[in-house]
PDB file of C-alpha atoms and ligand atoms in Angstrom:
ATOM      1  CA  UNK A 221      89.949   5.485 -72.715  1.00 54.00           C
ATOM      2  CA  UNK A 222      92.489   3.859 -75.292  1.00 63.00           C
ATOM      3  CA  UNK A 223      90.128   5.509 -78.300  1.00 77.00           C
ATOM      4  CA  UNK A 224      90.997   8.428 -77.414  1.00 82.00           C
ATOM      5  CA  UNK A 225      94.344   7.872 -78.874  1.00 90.00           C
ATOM      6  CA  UNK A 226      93.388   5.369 -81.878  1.00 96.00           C
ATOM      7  CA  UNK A 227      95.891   6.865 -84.627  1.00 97.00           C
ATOM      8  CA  UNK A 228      94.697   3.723 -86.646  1.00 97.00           C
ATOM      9  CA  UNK A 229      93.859   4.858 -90.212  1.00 96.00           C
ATOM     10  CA  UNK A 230      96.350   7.968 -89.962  1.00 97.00           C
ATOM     11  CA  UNK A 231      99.901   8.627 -90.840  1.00 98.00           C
ATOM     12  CA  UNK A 232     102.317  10.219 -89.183  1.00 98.00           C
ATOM     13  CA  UNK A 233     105.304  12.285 -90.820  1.00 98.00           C
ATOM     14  CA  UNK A 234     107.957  12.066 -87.843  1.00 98.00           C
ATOM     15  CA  UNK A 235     111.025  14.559 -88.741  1.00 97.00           C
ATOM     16  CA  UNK A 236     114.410  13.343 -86.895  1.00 97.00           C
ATOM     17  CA  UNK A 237     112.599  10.317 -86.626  1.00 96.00           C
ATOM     18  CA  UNK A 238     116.260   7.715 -86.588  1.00 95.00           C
ATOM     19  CA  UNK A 239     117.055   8.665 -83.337  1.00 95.00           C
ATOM     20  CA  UNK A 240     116.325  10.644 -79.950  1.00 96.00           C
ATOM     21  CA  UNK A 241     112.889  12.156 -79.187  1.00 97.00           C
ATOM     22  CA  UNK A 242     112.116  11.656 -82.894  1.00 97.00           C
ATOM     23  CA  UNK A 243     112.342   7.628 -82.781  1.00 97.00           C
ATOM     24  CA  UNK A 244     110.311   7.717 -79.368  1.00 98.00           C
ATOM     25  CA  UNK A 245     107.714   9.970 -80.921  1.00 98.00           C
ATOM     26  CA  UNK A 246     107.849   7.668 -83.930  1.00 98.00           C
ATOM     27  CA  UNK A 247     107.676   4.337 -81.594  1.00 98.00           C
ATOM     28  CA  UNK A 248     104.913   5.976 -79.739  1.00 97.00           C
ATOM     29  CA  UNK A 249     102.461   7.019 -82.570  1.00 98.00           C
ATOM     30  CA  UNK A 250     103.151   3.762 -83.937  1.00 98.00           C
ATOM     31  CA  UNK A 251     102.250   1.995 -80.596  1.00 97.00           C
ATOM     32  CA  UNK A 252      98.687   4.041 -81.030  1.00 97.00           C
ATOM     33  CA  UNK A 253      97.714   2.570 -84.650  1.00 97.00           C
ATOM     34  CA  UNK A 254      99.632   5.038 -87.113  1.00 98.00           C
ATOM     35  CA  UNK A 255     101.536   4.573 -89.817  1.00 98.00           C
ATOM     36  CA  UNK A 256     104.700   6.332 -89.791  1.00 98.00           C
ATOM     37  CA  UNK A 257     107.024   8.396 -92.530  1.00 98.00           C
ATOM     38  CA  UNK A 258     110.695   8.460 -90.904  1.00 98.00           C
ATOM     39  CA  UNK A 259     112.759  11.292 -92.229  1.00 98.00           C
ATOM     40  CA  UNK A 260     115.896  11.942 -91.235  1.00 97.00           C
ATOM     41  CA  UNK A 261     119.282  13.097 -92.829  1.00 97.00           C
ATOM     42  CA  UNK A 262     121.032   9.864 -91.164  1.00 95.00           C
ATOM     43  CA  UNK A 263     119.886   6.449 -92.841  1.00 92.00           C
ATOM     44  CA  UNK A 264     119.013   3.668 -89.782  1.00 85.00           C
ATOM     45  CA  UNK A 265     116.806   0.345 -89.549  1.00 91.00           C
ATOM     46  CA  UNK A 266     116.776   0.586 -86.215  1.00 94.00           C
ATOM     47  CA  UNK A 267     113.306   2.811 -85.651  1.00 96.00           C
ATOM     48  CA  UNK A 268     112.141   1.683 -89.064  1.00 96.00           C
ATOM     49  CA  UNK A 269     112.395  -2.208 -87.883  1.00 97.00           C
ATOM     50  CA  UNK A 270     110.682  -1.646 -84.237  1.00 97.00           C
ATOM     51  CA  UNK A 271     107.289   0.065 -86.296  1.00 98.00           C
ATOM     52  CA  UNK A 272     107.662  -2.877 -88.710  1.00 97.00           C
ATOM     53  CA  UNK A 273     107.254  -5.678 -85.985  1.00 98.00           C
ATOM     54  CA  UNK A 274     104.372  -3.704 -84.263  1.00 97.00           C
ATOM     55  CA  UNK A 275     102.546  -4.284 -87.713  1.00 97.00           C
ATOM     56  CA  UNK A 276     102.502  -0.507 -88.945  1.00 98.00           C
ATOM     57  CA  UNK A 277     103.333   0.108 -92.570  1.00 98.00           C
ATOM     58  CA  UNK A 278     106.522   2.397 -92.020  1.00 98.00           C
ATOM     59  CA  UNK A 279     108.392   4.457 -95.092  1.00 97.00           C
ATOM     60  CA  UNK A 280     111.991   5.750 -94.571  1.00 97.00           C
ATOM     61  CA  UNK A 281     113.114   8.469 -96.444  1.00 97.00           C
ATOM     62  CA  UNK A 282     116.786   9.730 -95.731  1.00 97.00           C
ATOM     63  CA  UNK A 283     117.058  13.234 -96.727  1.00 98.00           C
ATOM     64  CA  UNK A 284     118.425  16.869 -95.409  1.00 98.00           C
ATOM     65  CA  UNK A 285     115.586  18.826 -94.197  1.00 97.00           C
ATOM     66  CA  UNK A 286     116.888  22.059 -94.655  1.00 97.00           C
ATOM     67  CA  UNK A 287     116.132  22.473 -98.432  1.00 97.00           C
ATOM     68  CA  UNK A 288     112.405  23.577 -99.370  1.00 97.00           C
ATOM     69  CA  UNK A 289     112.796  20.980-102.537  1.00 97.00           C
ATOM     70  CA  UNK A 290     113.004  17.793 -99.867  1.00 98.00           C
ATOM     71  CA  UNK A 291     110.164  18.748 -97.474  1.00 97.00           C
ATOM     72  CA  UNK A 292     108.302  18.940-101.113  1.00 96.00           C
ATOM     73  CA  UNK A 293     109.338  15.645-102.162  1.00 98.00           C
ATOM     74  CA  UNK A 294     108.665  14.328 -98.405  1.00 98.00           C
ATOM     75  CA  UNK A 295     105.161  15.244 -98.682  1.00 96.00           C
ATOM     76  CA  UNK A 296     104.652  13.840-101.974  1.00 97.00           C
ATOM     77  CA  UNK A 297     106.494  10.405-101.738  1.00 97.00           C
ATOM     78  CA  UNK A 298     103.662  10.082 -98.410  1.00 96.00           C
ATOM     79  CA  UNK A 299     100.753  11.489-100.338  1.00 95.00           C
TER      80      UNK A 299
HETATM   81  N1  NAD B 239     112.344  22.073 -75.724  1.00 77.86           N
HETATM   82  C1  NAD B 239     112.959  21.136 -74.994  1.00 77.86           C
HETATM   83  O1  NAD B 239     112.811  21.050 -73.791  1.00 77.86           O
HETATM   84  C2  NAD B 239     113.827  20.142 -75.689  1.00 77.86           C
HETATM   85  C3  NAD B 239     114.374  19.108 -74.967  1.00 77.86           C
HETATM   86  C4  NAD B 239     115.155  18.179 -75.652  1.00 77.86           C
HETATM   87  C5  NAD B 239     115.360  18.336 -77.032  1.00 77.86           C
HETATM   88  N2  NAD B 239     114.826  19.382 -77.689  1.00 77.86           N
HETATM   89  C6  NAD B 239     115.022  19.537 -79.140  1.00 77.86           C
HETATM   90  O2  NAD B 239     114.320  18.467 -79.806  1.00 77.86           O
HETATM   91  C7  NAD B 239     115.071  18.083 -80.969  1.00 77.86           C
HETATM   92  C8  NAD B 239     115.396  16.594 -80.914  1.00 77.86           C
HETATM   93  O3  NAD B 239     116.251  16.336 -79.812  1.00 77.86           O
HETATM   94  P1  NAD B 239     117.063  14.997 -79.719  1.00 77.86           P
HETATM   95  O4  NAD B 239     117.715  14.967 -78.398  1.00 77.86           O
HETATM   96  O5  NAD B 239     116.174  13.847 -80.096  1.00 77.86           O
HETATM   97  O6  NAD B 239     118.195  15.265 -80.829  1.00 77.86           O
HETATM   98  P2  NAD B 239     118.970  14.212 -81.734  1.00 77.86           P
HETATM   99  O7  NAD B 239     120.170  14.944 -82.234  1.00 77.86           O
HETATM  100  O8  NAD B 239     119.144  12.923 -81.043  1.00 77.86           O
HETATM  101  O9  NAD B 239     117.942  13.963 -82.930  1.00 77.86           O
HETATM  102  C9  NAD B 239     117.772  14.891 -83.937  1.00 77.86           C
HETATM  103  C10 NAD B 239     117.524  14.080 -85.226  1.00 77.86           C
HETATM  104  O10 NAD B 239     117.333  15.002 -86.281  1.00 77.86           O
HETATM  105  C11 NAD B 239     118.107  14.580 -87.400  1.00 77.86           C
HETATM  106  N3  NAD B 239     118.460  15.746 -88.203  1.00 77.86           N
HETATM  107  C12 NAD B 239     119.308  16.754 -87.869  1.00 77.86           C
HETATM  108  N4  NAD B 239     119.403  17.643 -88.890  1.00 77.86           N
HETATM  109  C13 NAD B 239     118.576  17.186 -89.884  1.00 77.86           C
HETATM  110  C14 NAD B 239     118.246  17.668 -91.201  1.00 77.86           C
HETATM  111  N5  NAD B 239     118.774  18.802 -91.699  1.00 77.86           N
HETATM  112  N6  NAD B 239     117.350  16.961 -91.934  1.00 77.86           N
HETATM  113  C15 NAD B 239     116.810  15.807 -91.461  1.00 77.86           C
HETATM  114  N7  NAD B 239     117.089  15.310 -90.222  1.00 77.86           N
HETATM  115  C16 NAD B 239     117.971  15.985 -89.444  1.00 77.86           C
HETATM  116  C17 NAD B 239     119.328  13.930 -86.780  1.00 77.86           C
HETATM  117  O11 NAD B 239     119.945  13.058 -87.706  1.00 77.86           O
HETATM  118  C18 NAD B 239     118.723  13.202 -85.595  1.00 77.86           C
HETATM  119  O12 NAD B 239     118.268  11.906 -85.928  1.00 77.86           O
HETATM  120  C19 NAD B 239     116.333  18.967 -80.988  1.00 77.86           C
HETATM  121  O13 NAD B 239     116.093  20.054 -81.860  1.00 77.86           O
HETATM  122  C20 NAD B 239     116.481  19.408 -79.553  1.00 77.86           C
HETATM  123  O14 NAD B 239     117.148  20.648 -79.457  1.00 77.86           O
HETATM  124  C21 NAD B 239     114.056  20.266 -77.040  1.00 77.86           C
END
């Protein structure tokens, strides 16, 4: 049943990913074998240190969402 949800191999872009739903999400997928991209317009180790110590590779990048330019440069600092 647990393969089912085997993220291991894949990487997850989590969006508001420093705090609320967005660090559980992140937490979560990380739990399941992801690696994770937090990005979020506040800076925090918090989320970023919890998906360290569950052995995921984990990128923070602190930026605003809102401009097209970032979302590029969000998808190309993961690629
Ligand atoms: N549909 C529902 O039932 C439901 C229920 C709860 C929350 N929500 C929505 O889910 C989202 C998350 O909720 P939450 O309680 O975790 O909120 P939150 O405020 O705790 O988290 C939002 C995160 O997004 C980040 N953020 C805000 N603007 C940003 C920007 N321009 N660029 C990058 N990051 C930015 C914030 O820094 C924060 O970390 C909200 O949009 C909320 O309205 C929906």
């Amino acid at each position: 049943m647990n393969s089912l949800f085997d993220l291991t191999g894949k990487v997850a872009i989590v969006t508001g990913g420093t705090t609320g739903l967005g660090e559980a999400i992140a937490v979560g997928l990380a739990e399941a074998g992801a690696d994770i991209v937090i990005v979020d317009i506040l800076a925090g180790t918090e989320t970023h240190d919890t998906i360290k110590n569950l052995g995921r590779k984990v990128l923070q990048i602190t930026t605003d969402l809102s401009k097209m330019e970032n979302i590029n440069m969000v998808v190309n600092q993961t690629v």
